[in-house]
Coordinates of C-alpha atoms in Angstrom, one line a residue:
M1303 CA -19.1 -2.8 18.5
S1304 CA -17.9 -5.8 16.7
A1305 CA -14.6 -5.9 15.2
I1306 CA -16.1 -7.2 11.9
F1307 CA -18.5 -3.9 11.9
L1308 CA -15.4 -1.8 12.7
S1309 CA -13.3 -3.3 9.8
V1310 CA -16.4 -2.7 7.6
L1311 CA -16.8 1.0 8.5
K1312 CA -13.1 1.8 8.3
M1313 CA -13.3 0.3 4.9
M1314 CA -16.1 2.7 4.0
I1315 CA -14.1 5.6 5.4
M1316 CA -11.2 4.8 3.1
V1317 CA -13.7 5.0 0.1
I1318 CA -14.6 8.4 1.2
L1319 CA -10.9 9.4 1.9
V1320 CA -9.8 8.4 -1.7
S1321 CA -12.3 10.7 -3.3
N1322 CA -11.2 13.8 -5.2
Y1323 CA -7.4 13.0 -5.3
P1324 CA -5.7 14.1 -8.4
P1325 CA -4.4 11.7 -11.1
S1326 CA -0.7 11.1 -10.8
T1327 CA 1.8 12.7 -13.1
R1328 CA 4.6 10.5 -11.8
A1329 CA 6.6 9.0 -14.5
G1330 CA 6.3 5.5 -15.0
A1331 CA 3.6 4.9 -12.4
S1332 CA 1.4 1.9 -13.1
R1333 CA -2.3 2.0 -12.6
C1334 CA -4.8 -0.9 -12.3
R1335 CA -8.0 -0.2 -14.4
V1336 CA -10.8 -0.6 -11.7
Q1337 CA -14.2 0.2 -13.3
S1338 CA -15.6 1.2 -9.8
M1339 CA -12.7 3.7 -8.8
S1340 CA -12.4 7.2 -10.4
P1341 CA -8.9 8.5 -11.3
D1342 CA -8.8 10.4 -8.1
Q1343 CA -9.7 7.3 -6.1
L1344 CA -7.0 5.5 -7.8
Q1345 CA -4.5 8.3 -6.9
M1346 CA -5.3 8.0 -3.3
K1347 CA -5.0 4.2 -3.4
A1348 CA -1.8 4.6 -5.1
D1349 CA -0.4 6.9 -2.5
W1350 CA -1.4 4.8 0.4
E1351 CA 0.4 1.8 -1.3
D1352 CA 3.4 3.8 -2.1
W1353 CA 3.6 5.1 1.4
D1354 CA 3.7 1.3 2.5
R1355 CA 6.1 -0.1 -0.1
H1356 CA 9.3 1.7 0.8
P1357 CA 11.5 -0.6 2.8
P1358 CA 12.6 0.3 6.4
L1359 CA 16.0 1.9 6.8
E1360 CA 18.9 0.6 8.8
R1361 CA 19.5 3.3 11.4
T1362 CA 22.1 4.1 14.0
D1363 CA 21.8 5.3 17.6
E1364 CA 23.5 8.6 16.3
E1365 CA 20.6 9.1 13.9
L1366 CA 18.1 9.0 16.6
D1367 CA 20.1 11.1 18.8
Y1368 CA 20.3 13.7 15.9
L1369 CA 16.6 13.7 15.5
N1370 CA 15.5 13.5 19.3
T1371 CA 18.2 15.1 21.2
V1372 CA 20.0 17.6 18.9
L1373 CA 16.7 18.9 17.1
A1374 CA 14.3 18.1 19.8
S1375 CA 11.9 21.0 20.9
G1376 CA 12.9 22.4 24.2
K1377 CA 16.3 20.4 24.0
G1378 CA 14.6 17.4 25.6
Q1379 CA 12.0 19.0 27.8
F1380 CA 8.6 19.7 26.0
F1381 CA 8.3 23.7 25.5
S1382 CA 10.8 24.6 28.1
R1383 CA 10.9 28.2 27.0
P1384 CA 8.9 30.5 29.1
R1385 CA 6.0 32.1 27.2
A1386 CA 7.2 35.8 28.2
E1387 CA 10.3 35.2 26.1
G1388 CA 8.0 35.1 22.9
P1389 CA 8.4 33.1 19.6
T1390 CA 12.0 32.7 18.2
C1391 CA 10.8 33.1 14.5
V1392 CA 8.5 35.0 12.3
R1393 CA 7.8 32.7 9.4
K1394 CA 7.3 35.0 6.2
E1395 CA 6.3 34.3 2.6
Y1396 CA 9.3 33.1 1.0
R1397 CA 9.3 35.7 -1.8
T1398 CA 9.1 38.5 0.6
L1399 CA 12.2 37.6 2.3
S1400 CA 15.1 40.1 1.8
E1401 CA 18.0 39.1 -0.7
A1402 CA 20.3 38.6 2.2
K1403 CA 17.7 36.3 4.3
R1404 CA 16.9 34.4 1.2
K1405 CA 20.4 33.7 0.7
A1406 CA 20.9 32.8 4.5
L1407 CA 18.1 30.2 4.1
H1408 CA 19.5 28.8 1.0
D1409 CA 23.0 28.5 2.5
A1410 CA 21.6 26.9 5.6
F1411 CA 19.9 24.0 3.6
V1412 CA 23.0 23.6 1.5
A1413 CA 24.7 23.2 4.8
L1414 CA 22.6 20.6 6.0
K1415 CA 22.8 18.7 2.8
T1416 CA 26.6 18.5 2.9
T1417 CA 27.2 18.0 6.8
V1418 CA 27.7 14.4 7.7
V1419 CA 26.3 13.3 10.9
P1420 CA 29.1 10.9 12.4
G1421 CA 28.3 7.4 13.1
T1422 CA 25.4 7.2 10.5
K1423 CA 24.7 4.4 8.1
G1424 CA 26.7 5.3 4.8
N1425 CA 27.7 8.8 6.3
R1426 CA 24.4 10.3 5.9
T1427 CA 24.1 14.0 6.1
E1428 CA 21.9 16.0 8.5
Y1429 CA 19.5 16.8 5.8
E1430 CA 19.3 13.1 4.8
V1431 CA 18.8 11.9 8.3
L1432 CA 16.0 14.5 8.7
T1433 CA 14.3 13.7 5.6
S1434 CA 14.5 9.8 6.1
Y1435 CA 12.3 9.8 8.8
H1436 CA 9.4 10.9 6.7
R1437 CA 8.6 7.2 5.7
S1438 CA 6.0 4.8 6.7
E1439 CA 7.9 2.6 9.0
S1440 CA 9.0 5.6 11.1
A1441 CA 6.2 8.3 10.5
V1442 CA 3.2 5.9 11.0
A1443 CA 0.7 8.7 11.5
A1444 CA 2.2 11.4 9.1
H1445 CA -0.7 10.8 6.8
F1446 CA -4.2 9.7 6.1
G1447 CA -5.7 10.8 9.6
P1448 CA -6.0 13.5 12.2
A1449 CA -2.3 13.3 13.2
F1450 CA -1.3 14.7 9.7
L1451 CA -1.3 18.5 10.6
P1452 CA 0.3 18.1 14.3
W1453 CA 2.9 15.5 13.0
H1454 CA 4.1 17.8 10.2
R1455 CA 3.9 20.9 12.7
E1456 CA 6.6 19.1 15.0
Y1457 CA 8.5 17.9 11.9
L1458 CA 8.7 21.6 10.6
V1459 CA 10.1 22.7 14.0
R1460 CA 12.7 20.2 13.9
C1461 CA 13.7 21.3 10.4
E1462 CA 14.0 24.9 11.5
R1463 CA 16.1 24.0 14.3
A1464 CA 18.5 22.0 12.0
L1465 CA 18.5 25.1 10.0
Q1466 CA 19.3 27.5 13.0
R1467 CA 22.4 25.1 13.9
H1468 CA 23.9 26.7 10.9
D1469 CA 22.6 30.0 11.1
P1470 CA 20.4 31.2 14.0
S1471 CA 18.9 34.0 12.2
V1472 CA 17.0 31.5 9.8
C1473 CA 13.3 31.1 10.0
L1474 CA 11.3 28.6 7.9
P1475 CA 9.3 30.5 5.2
Y1476 CA 6.2 29.3 3.4
V1477 CA 5.2 29.6 -0.1
D1478 CA 1.6 31.1 -0.7
W1479 CA 0.4 29.1 -3.7
T1480 CA -2.7 31.0 -4.2
M1481 CA -0.5 34.0 -5.7
D1482 CA 0.6 31.7 -8.6
Q1483 CA -3.0 30.2 -9.5
G1484 CA -3.9 33.0 -11.8
L1485 CA -0.9 32.7 -14.1
P1486 CA -1.4 31.7 -17.7
S1487 CA 0.8 28.8 -17.0
P1488 CA 1.6 28.3 -13.2
G1489 CA 4.9 26.8 -14.0
D1490 CA 6.0 29.9 -15.5
S1491 CA 6.2 31.7 -12.0
A1492 CA 9.3 33.5 -11.3
I1493 CA 9.7 31.6 -8.1
W1494 CA 11.3 28.9 -10.4
T1495 CA 14.3 30.8 -11.5
D1496 CA 17.9 30.5 -10.5
D1497 CA 17.9 33.1 -7.5
Y1498 CA 14.9 31.4 -6.1
L1499 CA 13.6 27.8 -6.1
G1500 CA 15.6 26.8 -9.3
N1501 CA 13.9 25.1 -12.5
N1502 CA 10.8 22.9 -12.6
D1503 CA 11.2 21.1 -15.9
G1504 CA 13.3 18.1 -15.2
N1505 CA 16.5 17.5 -13.5
V1506 CA 17.0 20.5 -11.0
T1507 CA 20.2 22.1 -12.4
T1508 CA 19.6 25.5 -11.1
G1509 CA 19.1 27.2 -7.7
F1510 CA 20.4 26.3 -4.4
A1511 CA 19.2 22.8 -4.6
A1512 CA 20.9 22.3 -8.1
N1513 CA 22.1 18.7 -8.7
W1514 CA 21.2 17.5 -5.3
E1515 CA 21.5 13.4 -5.1
A1516 CA 18.5 11.7 -4.1
R1517 CA 18.5 9.7 -0.9
P1518 CA 17.8 6.9 0.0
D1519 CA 18.5 4.3 -2.7
D1520 CA 14.9 3.5 -3.3
C1521 CA 14.2 7.3 -3.9
A1522 CA 17.0 7.5 -6.5
A1523 CA 15.5 4.6 -8.5
A1524 CA 13.4 6.7 -10.9
W1525 CA 15.3 10.0 -10.5
P1526 CA 19.1 9.7 -9.3
A1527 CA 19.0 13.8 -8.9
L1528 CA 16.4 15.9 -7.7
F1529 CA 13.7 16.1 -10.3
R1530 CA 10.5 18.2 -10.8
K1531 CA 8.1 18.4 -13.6
I1532 CA 5.1 20.8 -13.4
P1533 CA 2.4 19.8 -15.9
D1534 CA 0.5 21.7 -18.6
A1535 CA -1.3 25.0 -17.8
V1536 CA -4.7 23.6 -17.5
Y1537 CA -3.9 20.9 -15.2
A1538 CA -1.6 23.0 -13.1
K1539 CA -4.3 25.8 -12.5
Y1540 CA -6.5 22.7 -11.4
L1541 CA -4.0 21.7 -8.7
M1542 CA -3.2 24.8 -7.4
F1543 CA -4.4 26.4 -4.1
T1544 CA -7.1 29.1 -4.4
E1545 CA -8.7 31.4 -1.6
E1546 CA -12.0 29.5 -2.2
K1547 CA -10.2 26.0 -1.6
I1548 CA -8.8 27.4 1.7
S1549 CA -12.0 29.0 2.8
K1550 CA -13.9 25.8 2.3
S1551 CA -11.1 23.9 4.4
I1552 CA -11.2 26.3 7.2
Q1553 CA -14.7 27.7 7.6
K1554 CA -15.2 25.2 10.4
T1555 CA -15.4 25.6 14.1
S1556 CA -13.6 22.4 15.4
F1557 CA -10.5 20.4 14.8
R1558 CA -12.5 17.2 13.8
E1559 CA -14.2 19.1 11.0
I1560 CA -10.8 19.9 9.2
C1561 CA -9.0 16.6 9.3
S1562 CA -9.2 13.2 7.9
P1563 CA -11.3 10.9 8.0
Y1564 CA -14.1 13.5 8.9
S1565 CA -12.9 15.9 6.1
Q1566 CA -10.2 15.1 3.6
R1567 CA -10.1 18.5 1.8
L1568 CA -7.0 20.1 3.4
E1569 CA -5.0 16.9 3.4
R1570 CA -6.3 16.3 -0.3
D1571 CA -5.4 19.9 -1.6
H1572 CA -2.0 19.7 0.1
G1573 CA -1.5 16.5 -2.0
Y1574 CA -2.4 18.4 -5.1
I1575 CA 0.8 20.5 -4.8
H1576 CA 2.9 17.3 -4.5
T1577 CA 1.5 16.3 -7.7
L1578 CA 1.9 19.7 -9.3
I1579 CA 5.6 20.1 -8.7
G1580 CA 6.2 16.4 -9.8
G1581 CA 9.2 14.2 -9.4
H1582 CA 10.4 13.3 -6.2
M1583 CA 7.5 15.4 -4.6
T1584 CA 4.9 12.9 -6.0
T1585 CA 6.3 10.1 -3.7
L1586 CA 5.3 10.5 0.0
S1587 CA 8.5 8.8 1.4
C1588 CA 10.7 10.7 -1.0
A1589 CA 9.0 14.0 -1.2
P1590 CA 11.5 15.7 1.3
N1591 CA 14.2 15.3 -1.0
D1592 CA 12.9 18.5 -2.6
P1593 CA 13.5 21.4 0.0
V1594 CA 10.1 22.9 -1.5
F1595 CA 8.7 20.1 0.7
F1596 CA 9.4 22.2 3.7
L1597 CA 8.1 25.6 2.4
H1598 CA 5.0 23.8 1.0
H1599 CA 4.1 22.3 4.5
A1600 CA 4.9 25.6 6.3
F1601 CA 2.0 27.0 4.2
I1602 CA -0.3 24.1 5.2
D1603 CA 0.6 24.8 8.7
C1604 CA 0.0 28.6 8.0
I1605 CA -3.5 27.7 6.9
W1606 CA -4.1 25.5 10.0
E1607 CA -2.9 28.4 12.3
D1608 CA -5.3 30.7 10.5
F1609 CA -8.2 28.3 11.4
R1610 CA -6.8 28.1 15.0
L1611 CA -6.7 31.9 15.6
N1612 CA -9.8 32.8 13.5
H1613 CA -12.2 30.1 13.2
Q1614 CA -11.9 27.4 15.8
E1615 CA -14.3 27.5 18.8
T1616 CA -13.3 24.4 20.6
N1617 CA -10.0 24.0 22.8
Q1618 CA -7.0 24.5 20.7
D1619 CA -4.8 22.2 22.9
S1620 CA -7.2 19.4 23.4
D1621 CA -9.8 19.1 20.6
Y1622 CA -8.5 15.9 19.0
P1623 CA -11.0 13.1 17.8
D1624 CA -11.0 10.1 19.7
D1625 CA -13.5 7.5 18.2
D1626 CA -13.9 4.5 16.3
L1627 CA -13.3 6.3 13.0
V1628 CA -9.8 7.2 14.0
P1629 CA -7.2 5.2 12.1
P1630 CA -4.5 3.1 13.7
N1631 CA -1.8 5.2 15.2
H1632 CA -3.8 8.3 15.0
R1633 CA -5.6 8.4 18.2
P1634 CA -4.7 11.4 20.6
H1635 CA -2.6 9.6 22.9
D1636 CA -0.8 7.4 20.5
P1637 CA 3.1 8.0 20.5
M1638 CA 3.8 10.7 17.7
F1639 CA 6.7 8.3 16.0
P1640 CA 9.5 8.8 15.6
F1641 CA 9.4 11.7 17.8
D1642 CA 10.5 10.8 21.3
R1643 CA 8.3 11.9 24.3
R1644 CA 5.6 13.1 21.9
L1645 CA 2.0 12.2 21.7
N1646 CA -0.2 13.1 18.9
V1647 CA -2.3 15.4 20.8
D1648 CA 0.8 17.3 21.8
G1649 CA 0.8 18.7 18.4
L1650 CA -2.3 20.9 19.1
S1651 CA -0.3 22.8 21.9
R1652 CA -0.5 26.5 21.6
N1653 CA 3.1 26.5 23.0
Y1654 CA 4.4 25.9 19.5
T1655 CA 3.5 29.5 18.6
S1656 CA 4.2 31.0 21.8
A1657 CA 7.8 29.5 22.1
F1658 CA 8.9 28.8 18.6
Y1659 CA 7.4 30.7 15.7
V1660 CA 4.3 32.9 14.4
Y1661 CA 3.3 33.6 11.1
A1662 CA 3.6 36.9 9.2
D1663 CA 0.6 37.9 7.4
R1664 CA -0.2 36.4 4.0
P1665 CA 0.7 39.2 1.4
N1666 CA -2.7 39.4 0.2
K1667 CA -4.5 39.8 3.7
N1668 CA -5.1 43.5 3.1
G1669 CA -4.6 43.5 -0.7
C1670 CA -2.4 46.1 -2.6
V1671 CA -2.5 49.3 -4.4
E1672 CA 0.9 49.3 -6.0
N1673 CA 3.7 46.8 -6.6
K1674 CA 5.6 47.9 -3.6
D1675 CA 2.8 46.8 -1.4
C1676 CA 3.7 43.3 -2.3
K1677 CA 7.3 43.5 -0.9
S1678 CA 9.0 41.4 -3.4
E1679 CA 10.8 41.9 -6.8
I1680 CA 8.8 38.8 -8.0
L1681 CA 5.5 39.8 -7.1
W1682 CA 3.2 42.5 -8.6
C1683 CA 0.1 44.1 -7.7
N1684 CA -2.7 43.4 -10.1
R1685 CA -4.8 46.6 -10.1
E1686 CA -7.9 44.8 -11.2
T1687 CA -8.1 42.4 -8.4
K1688 CA -6.1 44.6 -5.9
K1689 CA -4.3 41.4 -5.1
C1690 CA -0.4 40.6 -5.3
S1691 CA 0.4 37.9 -7.9
A1692 CA 3.4 35.9 -8.8
K1693 CA 5.5 37.6 -11.6
I1694 CA 6.2 35.6 -14.7
R1695 CA 9.8 34.4 -15.7
E1696 CA 11.5 35.4 -19.0
G1697 CA 10.4 33.3 -21.5
G1698 CA 7.0 32.6 -19.8
R1699 CA 3.5 33.1 -21.0
C1700 CA 2.0 36.3 -20.0
D1701 CA -1.0 36.7 -22.5
Q1702 CA -2.6 39.9 -22.2
L1703 CA -1.1 40.7 -18.8
P1704 CA 0.9 44.2 -18.4
D1705 CA 4.5 44.4 -18.4
D1706 CA 4.4 44.7 -14.6
A1707 CA 3.7 40.8 -14.6
C1708 CA 7.1 40.1 -16.1
Y1709 CA 10.2 39.3 -14.2
S1710 CA 13.8 39.1 -15.6
A1711 CA 17.1 38.9 -14.1
S1712 CA 19.0 39.8 -17.2
C1713 CA 17.2 43.4 -17.9
K1714 CA 15.9 46.0 -15.8
K1715 CA 12.5 46.6 -17.5
P1716 CA 11.0 43.2 -18.9
K1717 CA 8.0 43.5 -21.1
N1718 CA 5.0 41.4 -22.4
V1719 CA 6.4 40.8 -25.9
N1720 CA 3.5 39.3 -28.1
G1721 CA 2.2 37.3 -25.1
T1722 CA 5.6 36.0 -23.6
C1723 CA 7.8 37.9 -21.2
G1724 CA 11.0 39.1 -22.4
C1725 CA 13.6 41.8 -22.8
A1726 CA 12.4 44.5 -25.4
N1727 CA 15.1 45.7 -27.8

């Protein structure tokens, strides 16, 4: 097969990949008016260019040592834990964590953000070192190809280990976005309140990540401090995960069928949540500035694990595509940069979930009958759908929903007051 033919073929694949991406909500982002490209295609093109435009960072040996020795899976030996010991973590839906577990998670994130790694450029903290590797010059196969899922699986394990260095009891939870989709305005979910993830309407000034400075400098150019901006209700509902979207992604039988470039659905739908949250999350190289990044990617990993356990018929450890459609750096035996002694295909190993973590069932696996079935003060049981749904924060739109759908930290019995959640007199 000639090199020219392969180049043309890969260009055709990119045209397929750029379909169905959402238009950006990034403030100040410029877009060329190309008549032959849809807004979704322009967004994918912009994401690709944005991934490449961030300059390489100067790194020290101490930073690489932190990533590849201190946080390495198996402490330098790939999956050294015997299977008989079982996984160290059960990853639960974030809202179902007890108050004590949630506080421990928040405190561990704060410790990462404030603990300097000695010998780093500019006294970078553990969090800044960890998040700085989600950039194009170091994470060459993190996006736009079959390594997307295995690369982020390894990245999440290293984040979890970083948190556990400060509190061994902490496990990385996931956020099941399907429970927010049915709200009149998803941005009004009670998950965006002080005791949980903090506000989502500009500079983050509440919650455990309040007033976090953005790093490195190119990520602070537009927003010096952590910034979010969830869009209006109609657009937000379009961006949210639904059970139908998930089903269409994972009702397949092989890994090849759920990954780019063969299917862009799951990676695309993951990108919608980045756009939904706005601010730093809309820029691939800067997205980990927001700790929600890790909870979001844990959900993507949870969806992938659902596919592996319940749908995949091919070998879970080795079913990795290796043909001329695979983009550069995404082949199975390409190094999984920047992770030392990792190949892309290693990310398929079942040892991740036998040695390190498993996922608790999603809250709606068996539905609900009463609010207590949802196991969270900010979830309620919608008795019409028999599904757990996110509660709505005080001041948020609840339209015709019952009082049970409202949450407030300032009153014991919040109510639907003329279509808005509040505290009745």
